[in-house]
Amino acid sequence: MNIQLAYLLGAYLGDGNIWKCQGDHKCYETKVVSLDRDVLEYFAECATSQFVCSANVRRCCEGKYWQVKVSNKSLVYFLEEETGTKKALLPIGIKSWTREEQVELVAGLMDTDGYISLSKTRLDTPRWTMGFVNSADWFWDFRELLQSLGVKCGKATLKRKYRSSAEKDCYQLHINTRSFIDAGLLFRCQRKQERLLSYASKFI
């Protein structure tokens, strides 16, 4: 493992998918979708550095989002083997990773399914809120990983279903912003990192 592979795993687990077509036209693709182009450009940088491949970042979903597409068999099998096509727990052996590698996995996950928002209190003072939203079976393992890195996590709440009763349960984890910074964690997403730094400039 290394920090770039760790980030690839995190971003893929958050908002990625893989396809394997093994008929007459063999195809091995990895796609990640995001509101933030810089997240996908960094994903592309990590992918092209670690695997012999090219990556394409473009608009999608009628221009509302960005998408990166990587066509590479080795990347697909790496992601699949490490995560069980996202059905397994977090990557096997993660407890033996270096702290830097764990930090990059967290960055990939927070860049995709994490958030940090800035609002105002009734007294017109700034208020930052940080959290993570996901419906995966490994949600609770992510919470445990954050806590092992020194992050204080609040209650995980079940979000209401938006589509149907058959929709998979989705949980929202509340994260203490100060402890996230103190643990040396970060976003690679510039928009989110700027909010984190604005919090740090005021309280740390």
Tab-separated table of C-alpha atoms in Angstrom:
chain	number	residue	atom	x	y	z
A	1	MET	CA	0.000	0.000	0.000
A	2	ASN	CA	1.017	3.646	-0.435
A	3	ILE	CA	-0.695	7.007	0.021
A	4	GLN	CA	-1.916	7.290	-3.583
A	5	LEU	CA	-3.432	3.793	-3.590
A	6	ALA	CA	-5.057	4.555	-0.239
A	7	TYR	CA	-6.670	7.701	-1.674
A	8	LEU	CA	-7.917	5.789	-4.727
A	9	LEU	CA	-9.603	3.274	-2.425
A	10	GLY	CA	-11.243	5.999	-0.345
A	11	ALA	CA	-12.649	7.954	-3.288
A	12	TYR	CA	-13.838	4.752	-4.978
A	13	LEU	CA	-15.586	3.563	-1.823
A	14	GLY	CA	-17.301	6.931	-1.545
A	15	ASP	CA	-18.584	7.649	-5.054
A	16	GLY	CA	-17.036	5.133	-7.433
A	17	ASN	CA	-18.098	2.175	-9.541
A	18	ILE	CA	-16.324	-0.433	-11.624
A	19	TRP	CA	-17.409	-2.318	-14.740
A	20	LYS	CA	-16.029	-5.530	-16.239
A	21	CYS	CA	-17.210	-6.588	-19.705
A	22	GLN	CA	-15.463	-9.742	-20.868
A	23	GLY	CA	-17.266	-10.522	-24.124
A	24	ASP	CA	-16.068	-9.701	-27.631
A	25	HIS	CA	-15.181	-6.187	-26.502
A	26	LYS	CA	-13.368	-6.466	-23.189
A	27	CYS	CA	-13.779	-3.433	-21.000
A	28	TYR	CA	-12.441	-2.598	-17.542
A	29	GLU	CA	-13.565	0.800	-16.297
A	30	THR	CA	-13.502	2.743	-13.073
A	31	LYS	CA	-15.723	5.808	-12.716
A	32	VAL	CA	-16.067	8.352	-9.922
A	33	VAL	CA	-18.560	11.224	-9.915
A	34	SER	CA	-18.244	14.415	-7.873
A	35	LEU	CA	-19.347	18.021	-7.653
A	36	ASP	CA	-15.681	18.999	-7.407
A	37	ARG	CA	-13.420	18.733	-10.427
A	38	ASP	CA	-10.228	18.945	-8.372
A	39	VAL	CA	-11.175	15.758	-6.490
A	40	LEU	CA	-11.408	13.845	-9.757
A	41	GLU	CA	-8.234	15.402	-11.138
A	42	TYR	CA	-6.384	14.181	-8.057
A	43	PHE	CA	-7.975	10.732	-8.458
A	44	ALA	CA	-6.773	10.740	-12.079
A	45	GLU	CA	-3.283	11.792	-10.982
A	46	CYS	CA	-3.091	8.932	-8.493
A	47	ALA	CA	-4.466	6.407	-10.998
A	48	THR	CA	-2.104	7.356	-13.823
A	49	SER	CA	0.852	7.413	-11.425
A	50	GLN	CA	0.146	3.964	-9.993
A	51	PHE	CA	-1.124	2.202	-13.130
A	52	VAL	CA	-0.176	2.401	-16.800
A	53	CYS	CA	-3.318	4.131	-17.995
A	54	SER	CA	-4.970	7.367	-19.027
A	55	ALA	CA	-7.820	9.131	-17.255
A	56	ASN	CA	-10.498	11.452	-18.587
A	57	VAL	CA	-12.283	14.095	-16.485
A	58	ARG	CA	-15.411	15.614	-18.025
A	59	ARG	CA	-18.836	17.014	-17.246
A	60	CYS	CA	-21.742	14.606	-16.772
A	61	CYS	CA	-25.368	14.498	-15.593
A	62	GLU	CA	-26.364	17.451	-17.784
A	63	GLY	CA	-23.436	19.476	-16.523
A	64	LYS	CA	-24.331	19.197	-12.832
A	65	TYR	CA	-21.398	16.974	-11.892
A	66	TRP	CA	-17.907	15.969	-12.964
A	67	GLN	CA	-16.864	12.423	-13.805
A	68	VAL	CA	-13.497	10.721	-14.125
A	69	LYS	CA	-13.226	7.542	-16.190
A	70	VAL	CA	-10.183	5.285	-16.072
A	71	SER	CA	-9.896	2.301	-18.416
A	72	ASN	CA	-7.453	-0.093	-16.816
A	73	LYS	CA	-7.769	-3.767	-15.882
A	74	SER	CA	-5.203	-3.638	-13.070
A	75	LEU	CA	-6.979	-0.752	-11.326
A	76	VAL	CA	-10.344	-2.532	-11.524
A	77	TYR	CA	-8.931	-5.714	-10.013
A	78	PHE	CA	-7.047	-3.776	-7.334
A	79	LEU	CA	-10.218	-1.977	-6.200
A	80	GLU	CA	-12.269	-5.159	-6.391
A	81	GLU	CA	-9.794	-7.287	-4.473
A	82	GLU	CA	-9.282	-4.703	-1.733
A	83	THR	CA	-12.970	-3.947	-1.169
A	84	GLY	CA	-14.936	-6.934	-2.456
A	85	THR	CA	-16.715	-4.604	-4.925
A	86	LYS	CA	-17.605	-2.382	-1.975
A	87	LYS	CA	-19.577	-5.122	-0.213
A	88	ALA	CA	-16.846	-6.018	2.249
A	89	LEU	CA	-15.512	-4.065	5.183
A	90	LEU	CA	-12.866	-1.407	4.703
A	91	PRO	CA	-9.724	-2.745	2.982
A	92	ILE	CA	-8.254	-5.850	4.562
A	93	GLY	CA	-5.102	-5.150	6.526
A	94	ILE	CA	-5.887	-1.465	7.067
A	95	LYS	CA	-4.797	-1.729	10.695
A	96	SER	CA	-1.277	-2.522	9.501
A	97	TRP	CA	-1.122	0.511	7.196
A	98	THR	CA	0.963	3.521	8.124
A	99	ARG	CA	-0.859	6.466	9.645
A	100	GLU	CA	-0.187	8.481	6.475
A	101	GLU	CA	-1.930	5.817	4.381
A	102	GLN	CA	-4.909	5.761	6.732
A	103	VAL	CA	-5.100	9.563	6.545
A	104	GLU	CA	-5.273	9.401	2.733
A	105	LEU	CA	-8.021	6.778	2.826
A	106	VAL	CA	-10.002	9.095	5.090
A	107	ALA	CA	-9.310	12.015	2.724
A	108	GLY	CA	-10.687	10.049	-0.226
A	109	LEU	CA	-13.819	9.126	1.700
A	110	MET	CA	-14.368	12.635	3.063
A	111	ASP	CA	-13.761	14.237	-0.362
A	112	THR	CA	-16.625	12.166	-1.765
A	113	ASP	CA	-19.170	11.417	0.981
A	114	GLY	CA	-17.997	13.777	3.705
A	115	TYR	CA	-18.990	17.393	4.207
A	116	ILE	CA	-18.103	20.523	6.145
A	117	SER	CA	-20.670	23.309	6.115
A	118	LEU	CA	-20.510	26.892	7.304
A	119	SER	CA	-23.622	28.640	8.591
A	120	LYS	CA	-24.645	31.312	11.110
A	121	THR	CA	-26.020	30.993	14.624
A	122	ARG	CA	-28.911	33.104	15.883
A	123	LEU	CA	-26.292	35.502	17.215
A	124	ASP	CA	-24.860	35.830	13.682
A	125	THR	CA	-21.625	34.057	14.584
A	126	PRO	CA	-20.125	31.437	12.239
A	127	ARG	CA	-20.826	27.766	12.867
A	128	TRP	CA	-19.051	24.866	11.193
A	129	THR	CA	-20.609	21.406	10.925
A	130	MET	CA	-18.748	18.310	9.771
A	131	GLY	CA	-20.053	14.862	8.969
A	132	PHE	CA	-20.142	11.825	6.718
A	133	VAL	CA	-23.121	10.200	4.982
A	134	ASN	CA	-23.158	6.689	3.542
A	135	SER	CA	-25.290	3.548	3.367
A	136	ALA	CA	-22.458	1.000	3.081
A	137	ASP	CA	-22.050	-1.927	5.450
A	138	TRP	CA	-18.591	-0.598	6.385
A	139	PHE	CA	-20.021	2.713	7.719
A	140	TRP	CA	-19.425	1.629	11.316
A	141	ASP	CA	-15.886	0.500	10.526
A	142	PHE	CA	-15.161	3.967	9.162
A	143	ARG	CA	-16.380	5.460	12.415
A	144	GLU	CA	-14.063	3.094	14.295
A	145	LEU	CA	-11.138	4.092	12.045
A	146	LEU	CA	-11.740	7.787	12.744
A	147	GLN	CA	-11.846	7.139	16.463
A	148	SER	CA	-8.622	5.127	16.301
A	149	LEU	CA	-6.974	8.160	14.673
A	150	GLY	CA	-8.118	10.386	17.537
A	151	VAL	CA	-11.271	11.880	16.037
A	152	LYS	CA	-14.275	12.451	18.262
A	153	CYS	CA	-17.437	11.192	16.606
A	154	GLY	CA	-20.955	12.031	17.688
A	155	LYS	CA	-24.136	10.099	17.239
A	156	ALA	CA	-24.816	8.373	13.931
A	157	THR	CA	-28.367	9.159	12.861
A	158	LEU	CA	-30.554	7.329	10.359
A	159	LYS	CA	-31.571	9.643	7.528
A	160	ARG	CA	-35.119	9.426	6.258
A	161	LYS	CA	-35.751	7.534	3.033
A	162	TYR	CA	-36.300	9.748	-0.011
A	163	ARG	CA	-37.311	7.267	-2.700
A	164	SER	CA	-39.100	4.244	-1.238
A	165	SER	CA	-39.260	1.969	1.796
A	166	ALA	CA	-37.011	-0.423	-0.121
A	167	GLU	CA	-34.192	2.129	-0.181
A	168	LYS	CA	-31.159	1.042	1.810
A	169	ASP	CA	-30.725	2.668	5.227
A	170	CYS	CA	-28.375	5.652	5.048
A	171	TYR	CA	-26.583	6.966	8.118
A	172	GLN	CA	-25.115	10.368	8.908
A	173	LEU	CA	-22.089	10.521	11.214
A	174	HIS	CA	-21.408	13.766	13.079
A	175	ILE	CA	-17.671	14.551	13.344
A	176	ASN	CA	-15.968	16.925	15.771
A	177	THR	CA	-14.115	19.452	13.602
A	178	ARG	CA	-11.401	20.366	16.134
A	179	SER	CA	-10.437	16.741	16.739
A	180	PHE	CA	-10.378	16.086	12.967
A	181	ILE	CA	-7.767	18.841	12.583
A	182	ASP	CA	-5.817	17.805	15.681
A	183	ALA	CA	-5.590	14.267	14.279
A	184	GLY	CA	-3.834	15.636	11.181
A	185	LEU	CA	-6.706	14.776	8.837
A	186	LEU	CA	-7.588	16.825	5.786
A	187	PHE	CA	-9.539	17.144	2.563
A	188	ARG	CA	-7.917	17.042	-0.867
A	189	CYS	CA	-11.014	18.878	-2.089
A	190	GLN	CA	-10.039	22.555	-2.089
A	191	ARG	CA	-13.580	23.806	-1.401
A	192	LYS	CA	-13.883	21.664	1.729
A	193	GLN	CA	-10.285	22.199	2.860
A	194	GLU	CA	-10.736	25.974	2.714
A	195	ARG	CA	-13.666	25.697	5.104
A	196	LEU	CA	-11.582	23.520	7.399
A	197	LEU	CA	-8.772	26.086	7.362
A	198	SER	CA	-11.227	28.903	8.061
A	199	TYR	CA	-12.329	27.027	11.172
A	200	ALA	CA	-8.700	26.472	12.202
A	201	SER	CA	-7.861	30.155	11.757
A	202	LYS	CA	-10.607	31.121	14.178
A	203	PHE	CA	-10.327	28.461	16.877
A	204	ILE	CA	-6.817	26.976	16.748
